[in-house]
XYZ file of N, CA, C and O in Angstrom:
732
model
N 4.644 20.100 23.893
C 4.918 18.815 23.277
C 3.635 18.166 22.771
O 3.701 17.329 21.871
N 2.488 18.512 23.304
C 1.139 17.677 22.823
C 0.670 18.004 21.568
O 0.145 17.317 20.692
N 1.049 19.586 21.661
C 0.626 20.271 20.320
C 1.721 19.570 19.081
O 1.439 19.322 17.908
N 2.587 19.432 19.552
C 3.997 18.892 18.285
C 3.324 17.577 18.400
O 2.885 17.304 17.283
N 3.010 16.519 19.359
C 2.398 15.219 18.743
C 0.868 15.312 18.407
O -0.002 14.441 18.419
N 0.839 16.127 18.221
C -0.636 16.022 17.057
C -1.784 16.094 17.783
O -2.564 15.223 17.398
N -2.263 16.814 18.742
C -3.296 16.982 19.567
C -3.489 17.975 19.103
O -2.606 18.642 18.562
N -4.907 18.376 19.216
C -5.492 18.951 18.658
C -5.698 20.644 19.834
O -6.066 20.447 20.992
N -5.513 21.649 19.523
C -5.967 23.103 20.447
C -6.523 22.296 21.219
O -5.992 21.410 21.889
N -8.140 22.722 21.107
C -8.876 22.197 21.575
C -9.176 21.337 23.068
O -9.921 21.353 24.048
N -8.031 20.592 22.475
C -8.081 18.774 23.487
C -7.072 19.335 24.955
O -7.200 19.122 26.160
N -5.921 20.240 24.031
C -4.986 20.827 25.538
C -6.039 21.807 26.121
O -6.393 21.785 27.300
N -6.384 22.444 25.425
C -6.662 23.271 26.006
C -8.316 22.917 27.213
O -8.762 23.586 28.145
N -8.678 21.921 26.749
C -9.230 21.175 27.627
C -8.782 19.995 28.825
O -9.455 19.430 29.687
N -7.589 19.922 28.521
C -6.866 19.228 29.447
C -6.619 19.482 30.368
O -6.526 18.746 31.350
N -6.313 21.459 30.225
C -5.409 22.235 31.466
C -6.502 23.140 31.866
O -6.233 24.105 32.582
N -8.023 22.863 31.370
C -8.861 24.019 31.400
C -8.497 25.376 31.378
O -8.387 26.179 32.304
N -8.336 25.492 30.228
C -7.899 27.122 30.181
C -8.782 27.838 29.464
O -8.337 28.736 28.749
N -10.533 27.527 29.520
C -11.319 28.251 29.232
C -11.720 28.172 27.650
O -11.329 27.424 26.754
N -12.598 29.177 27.669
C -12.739 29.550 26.015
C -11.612 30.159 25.385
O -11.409 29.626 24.294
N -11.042 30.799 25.571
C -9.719 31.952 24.852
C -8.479 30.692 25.172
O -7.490 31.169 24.616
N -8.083 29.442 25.738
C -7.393 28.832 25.474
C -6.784 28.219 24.178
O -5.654 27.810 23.913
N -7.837 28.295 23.530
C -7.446 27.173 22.455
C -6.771 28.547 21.297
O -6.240 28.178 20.250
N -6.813 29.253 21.445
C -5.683 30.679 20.875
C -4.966 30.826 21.523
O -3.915 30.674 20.900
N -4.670 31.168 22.995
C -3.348 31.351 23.650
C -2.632 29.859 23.344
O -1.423 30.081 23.403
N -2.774 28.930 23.146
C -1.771 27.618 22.864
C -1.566 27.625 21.227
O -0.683 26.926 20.729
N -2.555 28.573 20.297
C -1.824 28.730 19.005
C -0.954 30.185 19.028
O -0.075 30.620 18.285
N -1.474 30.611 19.972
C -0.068 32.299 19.620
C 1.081 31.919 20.472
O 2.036 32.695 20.440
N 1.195 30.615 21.415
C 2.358 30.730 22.104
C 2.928 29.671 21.126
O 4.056 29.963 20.727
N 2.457 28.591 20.677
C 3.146 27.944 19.789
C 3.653 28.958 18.529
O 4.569 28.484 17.855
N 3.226 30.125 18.184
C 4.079 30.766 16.971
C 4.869 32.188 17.486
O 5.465 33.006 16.786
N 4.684 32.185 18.787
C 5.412 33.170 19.187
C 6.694 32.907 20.054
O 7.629 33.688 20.229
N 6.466 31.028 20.804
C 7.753 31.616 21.643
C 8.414 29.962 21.391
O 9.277 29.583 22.182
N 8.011 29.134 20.392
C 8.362 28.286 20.047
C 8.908 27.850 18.818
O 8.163 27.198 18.086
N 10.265 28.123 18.384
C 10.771 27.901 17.251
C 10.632 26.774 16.863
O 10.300 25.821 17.568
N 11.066 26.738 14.733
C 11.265 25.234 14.679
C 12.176 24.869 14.891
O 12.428 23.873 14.213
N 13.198 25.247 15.777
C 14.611 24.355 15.946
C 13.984 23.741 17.356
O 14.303 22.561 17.497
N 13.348 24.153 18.191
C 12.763 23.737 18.999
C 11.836 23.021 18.593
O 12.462 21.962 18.551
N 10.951 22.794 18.299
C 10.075 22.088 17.616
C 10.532 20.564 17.015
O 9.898 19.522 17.188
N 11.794 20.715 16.269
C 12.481 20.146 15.626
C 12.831 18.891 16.859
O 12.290 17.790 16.963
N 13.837 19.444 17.650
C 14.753 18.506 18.891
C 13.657 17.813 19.263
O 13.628 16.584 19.210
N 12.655 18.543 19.672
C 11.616 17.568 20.432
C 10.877 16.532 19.748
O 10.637 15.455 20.293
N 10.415 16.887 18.280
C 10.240 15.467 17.783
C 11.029 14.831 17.758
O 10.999 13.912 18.576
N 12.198 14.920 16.828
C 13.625 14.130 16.685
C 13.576 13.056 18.226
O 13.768 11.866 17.974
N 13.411 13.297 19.285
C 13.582 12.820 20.461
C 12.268 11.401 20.398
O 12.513 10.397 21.067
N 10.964 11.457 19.576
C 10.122 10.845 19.663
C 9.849 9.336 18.813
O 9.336 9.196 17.703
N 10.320 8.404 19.637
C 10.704 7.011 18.788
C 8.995 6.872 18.400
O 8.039 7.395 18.973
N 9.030 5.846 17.053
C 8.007 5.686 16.320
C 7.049 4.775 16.829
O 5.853 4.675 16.553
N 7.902 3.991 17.777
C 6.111 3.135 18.979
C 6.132 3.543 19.309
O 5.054 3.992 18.919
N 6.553 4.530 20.360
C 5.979 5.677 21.384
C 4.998 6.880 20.444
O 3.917 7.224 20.921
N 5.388 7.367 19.329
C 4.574 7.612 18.491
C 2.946 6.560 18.273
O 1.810 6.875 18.628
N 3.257 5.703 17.802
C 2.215 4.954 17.626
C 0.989 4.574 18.555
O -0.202 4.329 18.363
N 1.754 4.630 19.547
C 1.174 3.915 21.271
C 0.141 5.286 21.332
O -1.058 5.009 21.328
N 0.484 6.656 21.386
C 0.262 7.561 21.767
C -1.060 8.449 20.500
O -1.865 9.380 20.532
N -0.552 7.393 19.509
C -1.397 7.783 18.426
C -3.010 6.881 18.530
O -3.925 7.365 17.864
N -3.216 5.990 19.107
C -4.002 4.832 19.566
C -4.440 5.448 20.817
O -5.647 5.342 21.036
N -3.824 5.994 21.584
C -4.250 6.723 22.977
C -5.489 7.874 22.910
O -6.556 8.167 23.450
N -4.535 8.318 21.824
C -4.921 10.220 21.334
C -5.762 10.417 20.545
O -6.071 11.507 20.063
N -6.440 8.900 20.227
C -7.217 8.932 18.831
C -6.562 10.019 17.722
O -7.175 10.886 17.098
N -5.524 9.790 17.686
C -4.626 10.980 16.438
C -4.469 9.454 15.112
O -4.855 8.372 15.556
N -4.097 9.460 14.079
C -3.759 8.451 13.159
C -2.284 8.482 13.028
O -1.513 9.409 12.779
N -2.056 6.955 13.310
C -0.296 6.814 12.762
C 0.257 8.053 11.614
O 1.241 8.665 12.031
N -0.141 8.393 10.541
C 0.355 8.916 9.549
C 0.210 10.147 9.994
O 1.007 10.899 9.433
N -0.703 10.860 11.029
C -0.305 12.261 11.696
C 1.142 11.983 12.479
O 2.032 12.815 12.305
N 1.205 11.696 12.692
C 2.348 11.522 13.740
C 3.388 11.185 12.499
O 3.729 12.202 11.895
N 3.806 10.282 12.134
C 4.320 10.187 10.934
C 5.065 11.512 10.227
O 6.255 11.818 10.301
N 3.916 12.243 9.474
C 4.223 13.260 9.043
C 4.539 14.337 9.833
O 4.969 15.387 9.356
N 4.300 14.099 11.378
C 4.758 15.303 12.077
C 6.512 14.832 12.190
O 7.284 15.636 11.669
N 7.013 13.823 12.715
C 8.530 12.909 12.491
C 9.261 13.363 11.469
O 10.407 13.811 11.498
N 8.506 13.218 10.530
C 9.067 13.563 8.899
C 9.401 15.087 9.121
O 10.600 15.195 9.380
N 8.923 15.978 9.111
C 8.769 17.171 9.056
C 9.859 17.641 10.207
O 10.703 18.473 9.873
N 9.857 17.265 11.191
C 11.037 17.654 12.474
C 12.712 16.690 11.674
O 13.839 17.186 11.705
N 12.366 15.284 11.042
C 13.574 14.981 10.817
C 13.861 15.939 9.363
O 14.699 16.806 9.611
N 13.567 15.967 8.498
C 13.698 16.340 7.174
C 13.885 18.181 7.731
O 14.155 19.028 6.880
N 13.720 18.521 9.027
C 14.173 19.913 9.215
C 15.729 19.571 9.718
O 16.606 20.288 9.237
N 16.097 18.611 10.577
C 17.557 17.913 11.159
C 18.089 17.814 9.876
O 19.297 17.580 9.890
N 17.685 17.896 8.982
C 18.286 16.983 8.206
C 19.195 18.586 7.236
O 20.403 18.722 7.041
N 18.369 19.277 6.940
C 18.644 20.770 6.369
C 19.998 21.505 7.452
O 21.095 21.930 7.091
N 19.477 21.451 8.681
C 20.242 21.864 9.461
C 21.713 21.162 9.753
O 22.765 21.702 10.095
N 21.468 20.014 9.543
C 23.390 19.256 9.507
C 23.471 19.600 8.497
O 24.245 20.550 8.607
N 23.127 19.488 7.153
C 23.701 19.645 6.055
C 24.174 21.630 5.746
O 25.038 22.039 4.970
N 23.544 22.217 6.370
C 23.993 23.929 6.478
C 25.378 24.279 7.189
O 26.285 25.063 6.908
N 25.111 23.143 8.488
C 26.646 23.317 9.203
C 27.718 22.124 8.876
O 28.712 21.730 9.486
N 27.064 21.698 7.595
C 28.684 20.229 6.936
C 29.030 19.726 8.177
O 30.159 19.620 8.655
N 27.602 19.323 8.820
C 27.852 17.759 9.896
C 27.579 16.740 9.040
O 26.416 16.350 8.931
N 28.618 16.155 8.304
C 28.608 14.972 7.502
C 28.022 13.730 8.678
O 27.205 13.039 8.069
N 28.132 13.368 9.746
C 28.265 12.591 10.284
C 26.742 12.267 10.798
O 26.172 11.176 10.782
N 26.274 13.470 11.236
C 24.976 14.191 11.593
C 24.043 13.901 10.245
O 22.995 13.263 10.345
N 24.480 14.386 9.077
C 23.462 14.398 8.318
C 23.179 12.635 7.631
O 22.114 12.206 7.187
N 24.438 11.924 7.737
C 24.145 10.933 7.092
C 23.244 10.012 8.220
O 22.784 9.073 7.569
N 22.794 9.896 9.688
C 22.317 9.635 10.404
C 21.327 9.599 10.596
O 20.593 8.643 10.846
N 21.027 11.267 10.461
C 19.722 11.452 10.097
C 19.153 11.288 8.832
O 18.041 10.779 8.693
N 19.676 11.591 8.117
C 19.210 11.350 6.686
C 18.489 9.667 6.502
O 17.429 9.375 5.947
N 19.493 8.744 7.183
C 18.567 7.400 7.579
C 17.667 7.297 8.067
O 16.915 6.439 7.605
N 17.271 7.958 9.081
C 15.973 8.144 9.851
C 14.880 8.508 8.929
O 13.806 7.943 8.723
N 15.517 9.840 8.298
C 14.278 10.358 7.822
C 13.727 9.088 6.602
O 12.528 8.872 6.428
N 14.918 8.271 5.770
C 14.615 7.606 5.166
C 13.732 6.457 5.695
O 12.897 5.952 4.945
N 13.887 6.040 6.927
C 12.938 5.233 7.784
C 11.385 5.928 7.568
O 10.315 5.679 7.013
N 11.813 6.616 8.117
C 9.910 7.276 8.214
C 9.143 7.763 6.818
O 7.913 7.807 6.802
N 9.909 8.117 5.676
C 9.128 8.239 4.396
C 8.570 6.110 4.094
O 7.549 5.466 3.851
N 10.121 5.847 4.347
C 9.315 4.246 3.971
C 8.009 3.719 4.861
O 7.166 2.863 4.589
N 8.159 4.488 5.923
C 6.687 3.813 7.006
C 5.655 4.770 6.103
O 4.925 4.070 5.400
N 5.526 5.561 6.021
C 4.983 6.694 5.118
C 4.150 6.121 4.052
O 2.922 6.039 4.044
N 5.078 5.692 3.052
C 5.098 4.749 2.099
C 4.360 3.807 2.198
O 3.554 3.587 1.294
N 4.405 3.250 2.961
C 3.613 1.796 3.503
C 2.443 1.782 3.738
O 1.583 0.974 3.389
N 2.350 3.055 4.591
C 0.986 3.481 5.329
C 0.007 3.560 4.106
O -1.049 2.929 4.056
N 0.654 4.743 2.723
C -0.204 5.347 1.781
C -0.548 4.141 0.700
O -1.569 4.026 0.022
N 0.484 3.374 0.739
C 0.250 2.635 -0.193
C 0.771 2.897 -1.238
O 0.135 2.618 -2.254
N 2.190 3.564 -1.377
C 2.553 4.402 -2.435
C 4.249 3.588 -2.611
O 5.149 4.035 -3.323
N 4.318 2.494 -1.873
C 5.180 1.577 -2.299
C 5.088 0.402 -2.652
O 6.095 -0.254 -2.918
N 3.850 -0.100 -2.724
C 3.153 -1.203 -2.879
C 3.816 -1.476 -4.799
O 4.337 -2.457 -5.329
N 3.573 -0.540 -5.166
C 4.416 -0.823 -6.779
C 5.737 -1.200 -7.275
O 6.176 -1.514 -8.382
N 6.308 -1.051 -5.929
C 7.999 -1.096 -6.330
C 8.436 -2.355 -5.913
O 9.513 -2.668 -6.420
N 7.782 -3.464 -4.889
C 8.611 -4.475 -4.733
C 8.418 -5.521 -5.542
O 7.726 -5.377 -6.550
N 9.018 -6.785 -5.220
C 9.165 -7.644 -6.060
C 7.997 -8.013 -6.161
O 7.240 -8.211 -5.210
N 7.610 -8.205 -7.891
C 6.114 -9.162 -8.389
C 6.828 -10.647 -8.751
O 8.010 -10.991 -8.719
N 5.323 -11.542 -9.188
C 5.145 -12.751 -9.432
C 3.600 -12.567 -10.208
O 2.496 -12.180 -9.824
N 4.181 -13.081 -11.555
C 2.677 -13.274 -12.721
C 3.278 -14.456 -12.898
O 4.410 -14.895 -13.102
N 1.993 -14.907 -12.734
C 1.358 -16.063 -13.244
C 0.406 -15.977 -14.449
O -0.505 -15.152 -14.514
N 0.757 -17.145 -15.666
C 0.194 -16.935 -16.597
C -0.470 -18.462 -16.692
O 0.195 -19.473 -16.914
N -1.651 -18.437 -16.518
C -2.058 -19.777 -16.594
C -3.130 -20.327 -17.872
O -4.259 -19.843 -17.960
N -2.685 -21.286 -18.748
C -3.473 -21.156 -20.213
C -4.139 -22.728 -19.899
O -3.460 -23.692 -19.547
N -5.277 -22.738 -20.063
C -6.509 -23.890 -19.969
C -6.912 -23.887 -21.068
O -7.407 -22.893 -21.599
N -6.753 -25.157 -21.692
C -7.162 -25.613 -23.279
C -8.680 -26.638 -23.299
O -8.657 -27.828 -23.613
N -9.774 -25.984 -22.951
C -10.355 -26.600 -22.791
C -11.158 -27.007 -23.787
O -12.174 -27.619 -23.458
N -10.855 -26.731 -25.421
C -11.008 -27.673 -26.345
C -11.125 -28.300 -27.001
O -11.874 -28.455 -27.966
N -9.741 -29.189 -26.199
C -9.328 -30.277 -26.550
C -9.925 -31.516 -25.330
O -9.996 -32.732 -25.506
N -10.230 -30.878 -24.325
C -10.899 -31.645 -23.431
C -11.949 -32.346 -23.172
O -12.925 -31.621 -23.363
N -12.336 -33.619 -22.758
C -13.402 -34.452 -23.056
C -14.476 -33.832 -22.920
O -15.289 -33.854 -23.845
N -14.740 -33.139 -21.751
C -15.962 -32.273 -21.056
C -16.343 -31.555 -22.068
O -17.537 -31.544 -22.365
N -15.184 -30.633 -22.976
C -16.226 -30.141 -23.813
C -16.521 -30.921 -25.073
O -17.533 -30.488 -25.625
N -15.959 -31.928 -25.695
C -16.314 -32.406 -26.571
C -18.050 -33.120 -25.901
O -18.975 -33.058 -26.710
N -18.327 -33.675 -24.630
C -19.671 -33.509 -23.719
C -20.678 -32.745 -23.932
O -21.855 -33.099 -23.990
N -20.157 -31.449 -24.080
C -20.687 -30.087 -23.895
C -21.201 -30.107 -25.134
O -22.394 -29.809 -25.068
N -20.749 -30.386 -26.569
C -20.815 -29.596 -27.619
C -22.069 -31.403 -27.826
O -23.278 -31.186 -27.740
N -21.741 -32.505 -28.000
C -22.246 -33.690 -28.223
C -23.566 -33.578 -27.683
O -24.512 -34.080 -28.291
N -23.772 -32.800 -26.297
C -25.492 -32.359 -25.545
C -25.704 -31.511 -26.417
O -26.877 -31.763 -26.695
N -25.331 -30.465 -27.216
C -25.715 -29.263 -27.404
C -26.225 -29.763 -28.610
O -27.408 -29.463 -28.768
N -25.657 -30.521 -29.646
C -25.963 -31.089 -31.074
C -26.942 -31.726 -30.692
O -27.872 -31.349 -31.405
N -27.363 -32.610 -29.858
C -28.354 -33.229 -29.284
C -29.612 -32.687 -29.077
O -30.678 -33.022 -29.594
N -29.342 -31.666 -28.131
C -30.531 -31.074 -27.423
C -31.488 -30.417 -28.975
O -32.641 -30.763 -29.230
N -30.648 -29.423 -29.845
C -31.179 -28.526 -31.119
C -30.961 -29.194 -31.729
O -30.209 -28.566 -32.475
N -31.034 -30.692 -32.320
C -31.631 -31.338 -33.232
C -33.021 -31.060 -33.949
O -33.129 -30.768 -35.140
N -34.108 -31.200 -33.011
C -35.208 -30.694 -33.571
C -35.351 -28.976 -34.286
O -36.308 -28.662 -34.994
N -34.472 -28.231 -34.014
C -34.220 -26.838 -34.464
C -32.728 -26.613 -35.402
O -31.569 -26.264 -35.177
N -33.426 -26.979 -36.384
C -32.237 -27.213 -37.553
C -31.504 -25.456 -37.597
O -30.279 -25.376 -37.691
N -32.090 -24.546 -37.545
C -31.363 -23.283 -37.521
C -30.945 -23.002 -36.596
O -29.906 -22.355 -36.733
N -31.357 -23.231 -35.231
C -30.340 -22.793 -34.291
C -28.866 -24.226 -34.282
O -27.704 -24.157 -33.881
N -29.435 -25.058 -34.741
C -28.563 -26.080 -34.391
C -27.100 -25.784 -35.325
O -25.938 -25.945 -34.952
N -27.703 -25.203 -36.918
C -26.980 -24.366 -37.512
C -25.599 -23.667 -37.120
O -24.395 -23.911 -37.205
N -26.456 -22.642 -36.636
C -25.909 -21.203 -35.794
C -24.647 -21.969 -34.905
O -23.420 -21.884 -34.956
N -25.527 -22.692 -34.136
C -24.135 -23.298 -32.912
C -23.636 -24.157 -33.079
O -23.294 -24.743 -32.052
N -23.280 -24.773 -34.330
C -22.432 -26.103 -34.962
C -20.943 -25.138 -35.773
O -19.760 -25.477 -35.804
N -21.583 -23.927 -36.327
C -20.428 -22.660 -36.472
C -20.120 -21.909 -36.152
O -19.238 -21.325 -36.782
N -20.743 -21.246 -34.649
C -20.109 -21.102 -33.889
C -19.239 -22.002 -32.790
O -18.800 -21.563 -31.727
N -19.133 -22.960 -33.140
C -18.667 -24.197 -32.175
C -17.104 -24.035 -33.053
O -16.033 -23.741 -32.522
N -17.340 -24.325 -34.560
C -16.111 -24.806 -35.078
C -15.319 -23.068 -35.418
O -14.134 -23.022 -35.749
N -15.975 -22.052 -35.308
C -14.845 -21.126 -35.561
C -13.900 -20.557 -34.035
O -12.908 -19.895 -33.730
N -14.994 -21.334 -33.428
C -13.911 -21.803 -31.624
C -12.577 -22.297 -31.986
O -11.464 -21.774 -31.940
N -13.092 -23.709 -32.442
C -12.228 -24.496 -32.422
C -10.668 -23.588 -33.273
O -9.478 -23.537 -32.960
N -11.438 -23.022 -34.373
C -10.568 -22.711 -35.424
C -9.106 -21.592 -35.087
O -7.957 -21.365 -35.467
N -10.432 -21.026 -33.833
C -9.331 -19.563 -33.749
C -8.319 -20.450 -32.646
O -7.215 -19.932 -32.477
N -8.545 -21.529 -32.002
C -8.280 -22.009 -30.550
C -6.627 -21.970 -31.257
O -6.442 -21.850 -32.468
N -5.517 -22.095 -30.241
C -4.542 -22.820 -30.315
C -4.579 -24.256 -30.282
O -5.423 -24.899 -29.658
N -3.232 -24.964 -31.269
C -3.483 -26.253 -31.145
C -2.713 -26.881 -30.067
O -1.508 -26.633 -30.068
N -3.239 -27.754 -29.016
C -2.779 -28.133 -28.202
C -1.832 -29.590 -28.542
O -2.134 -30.631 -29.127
N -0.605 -29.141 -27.903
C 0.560 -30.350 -27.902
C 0.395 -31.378 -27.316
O -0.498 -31.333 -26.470
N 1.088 -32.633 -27.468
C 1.212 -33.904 -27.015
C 0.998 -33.429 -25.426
O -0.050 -33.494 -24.783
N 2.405 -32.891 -24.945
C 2.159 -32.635 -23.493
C 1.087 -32.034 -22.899
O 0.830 -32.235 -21.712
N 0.300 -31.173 -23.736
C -1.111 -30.645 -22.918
C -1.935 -31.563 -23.204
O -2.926 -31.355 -22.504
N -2.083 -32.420 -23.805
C -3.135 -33.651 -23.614
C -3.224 -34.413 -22.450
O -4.231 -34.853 -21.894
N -2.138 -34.507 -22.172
C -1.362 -36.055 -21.414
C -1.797 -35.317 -19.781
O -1.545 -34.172 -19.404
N -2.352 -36.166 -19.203
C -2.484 -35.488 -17.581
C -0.980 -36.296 -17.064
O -0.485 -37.334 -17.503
N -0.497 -35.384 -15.974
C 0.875 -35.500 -15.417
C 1.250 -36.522 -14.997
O 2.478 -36.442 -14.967
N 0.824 -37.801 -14.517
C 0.844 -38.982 -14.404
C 0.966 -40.049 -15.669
O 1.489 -41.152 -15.508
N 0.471 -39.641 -16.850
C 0.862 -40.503 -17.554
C 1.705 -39.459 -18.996
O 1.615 -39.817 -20.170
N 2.347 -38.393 -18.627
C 3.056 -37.746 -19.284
C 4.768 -38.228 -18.664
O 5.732 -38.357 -19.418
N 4.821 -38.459 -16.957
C 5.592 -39.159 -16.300
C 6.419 -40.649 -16.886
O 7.591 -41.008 -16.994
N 4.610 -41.446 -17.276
C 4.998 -42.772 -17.375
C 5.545 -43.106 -18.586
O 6.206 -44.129 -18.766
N 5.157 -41.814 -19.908
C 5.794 -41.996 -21.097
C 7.064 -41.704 -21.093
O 7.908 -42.149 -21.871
N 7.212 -41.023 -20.304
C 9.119 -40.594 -20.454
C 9.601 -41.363 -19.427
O 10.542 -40.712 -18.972
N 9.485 -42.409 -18.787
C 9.947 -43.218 -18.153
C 10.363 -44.173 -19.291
O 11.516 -44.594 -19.377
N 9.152 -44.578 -20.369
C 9.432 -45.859 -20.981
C 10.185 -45.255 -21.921
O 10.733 -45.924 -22.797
């Protein structure tokens, strides 16, 4: 079972001290006397916090474990559907759908599908006092420099030119856009 939750040769085979030649006798007995229908039941049996808990224990990562779940259910899942356990397969078939969505979650590979919210936010700034400020310092400051003052008196107005023209209501700050449609 340690080897099916994602432990590594190695770690059993240091667990039970079984030497140097351990960490091969726990991979030839896992392919020699352990099927995947066996393999299979025993994950199937392994709820996903007990997974998790054990994944935090084991220093193993949620998504090992995960994909080991996946792999034992999505084998349940072949196997009801071979013997037309309708009842069986639609059961499991939920499960397995559980664990691709944790899956999902984990990878970040559902992050695209749920519901969005855009926001489109348009600032007309101008028409706004600050920059009419902005541009009144700037004429100011390059007075004495008639060519640059030039340069940025048309680039100022082909601003303006390309700008959209802003409506009554984008002038009006919300308080006295209120008080006009009151009167």
């Amino acid at each position: 079972m340690m080897r099916l939750a994602g432990m590594s040769l190695d770690a059993i085979a240091e667990k039970f001290n079984l030497g140097n030649g351990g960490r091969d006798c726990i991979w030839r007995h896992m392919q020699r006397h352990v099927s995947e229908d066996e393999k299979s039941i025993m994950l199937a049996d392994v709820p996903i916090q007990e997974a998790a808990a054990r994944a935090a224990e084991e220093n193993v990562s949620l998504l090992d474990y995960l994909g080991l779940i996946r792999s034992a259910l999505l084998q349940q899942v072949r196997l009801a559907a071979s013997v037309n356990d309708r009842h069986g397969l639609a059961v499991v078939s939920g499960r397995a759908l559980e664990c691709l969505r944790e899956i999902g979650k984990l990878t970040g590979e559902l992050k695209g599908f749920g519901p969005r919210t855009v926001i489109n936010n348009q600032v007309n700034i101008l028409a706004s006092p600050a920059f009419a400020a902005v541009q009144a310092t700037l004429i100011k400051a390059l007075a004495p420099h008639p060519a640059a003052l030039a340069s940025v008196v048309q680039a100022l107005q082909e601003l303006e030119a390309s700008a959209p023209q802003p409506s009554l209501e984008t002038l009006l700050l919300p308080s006295e856009a209120y008080a006009d449609a009151a009167a």
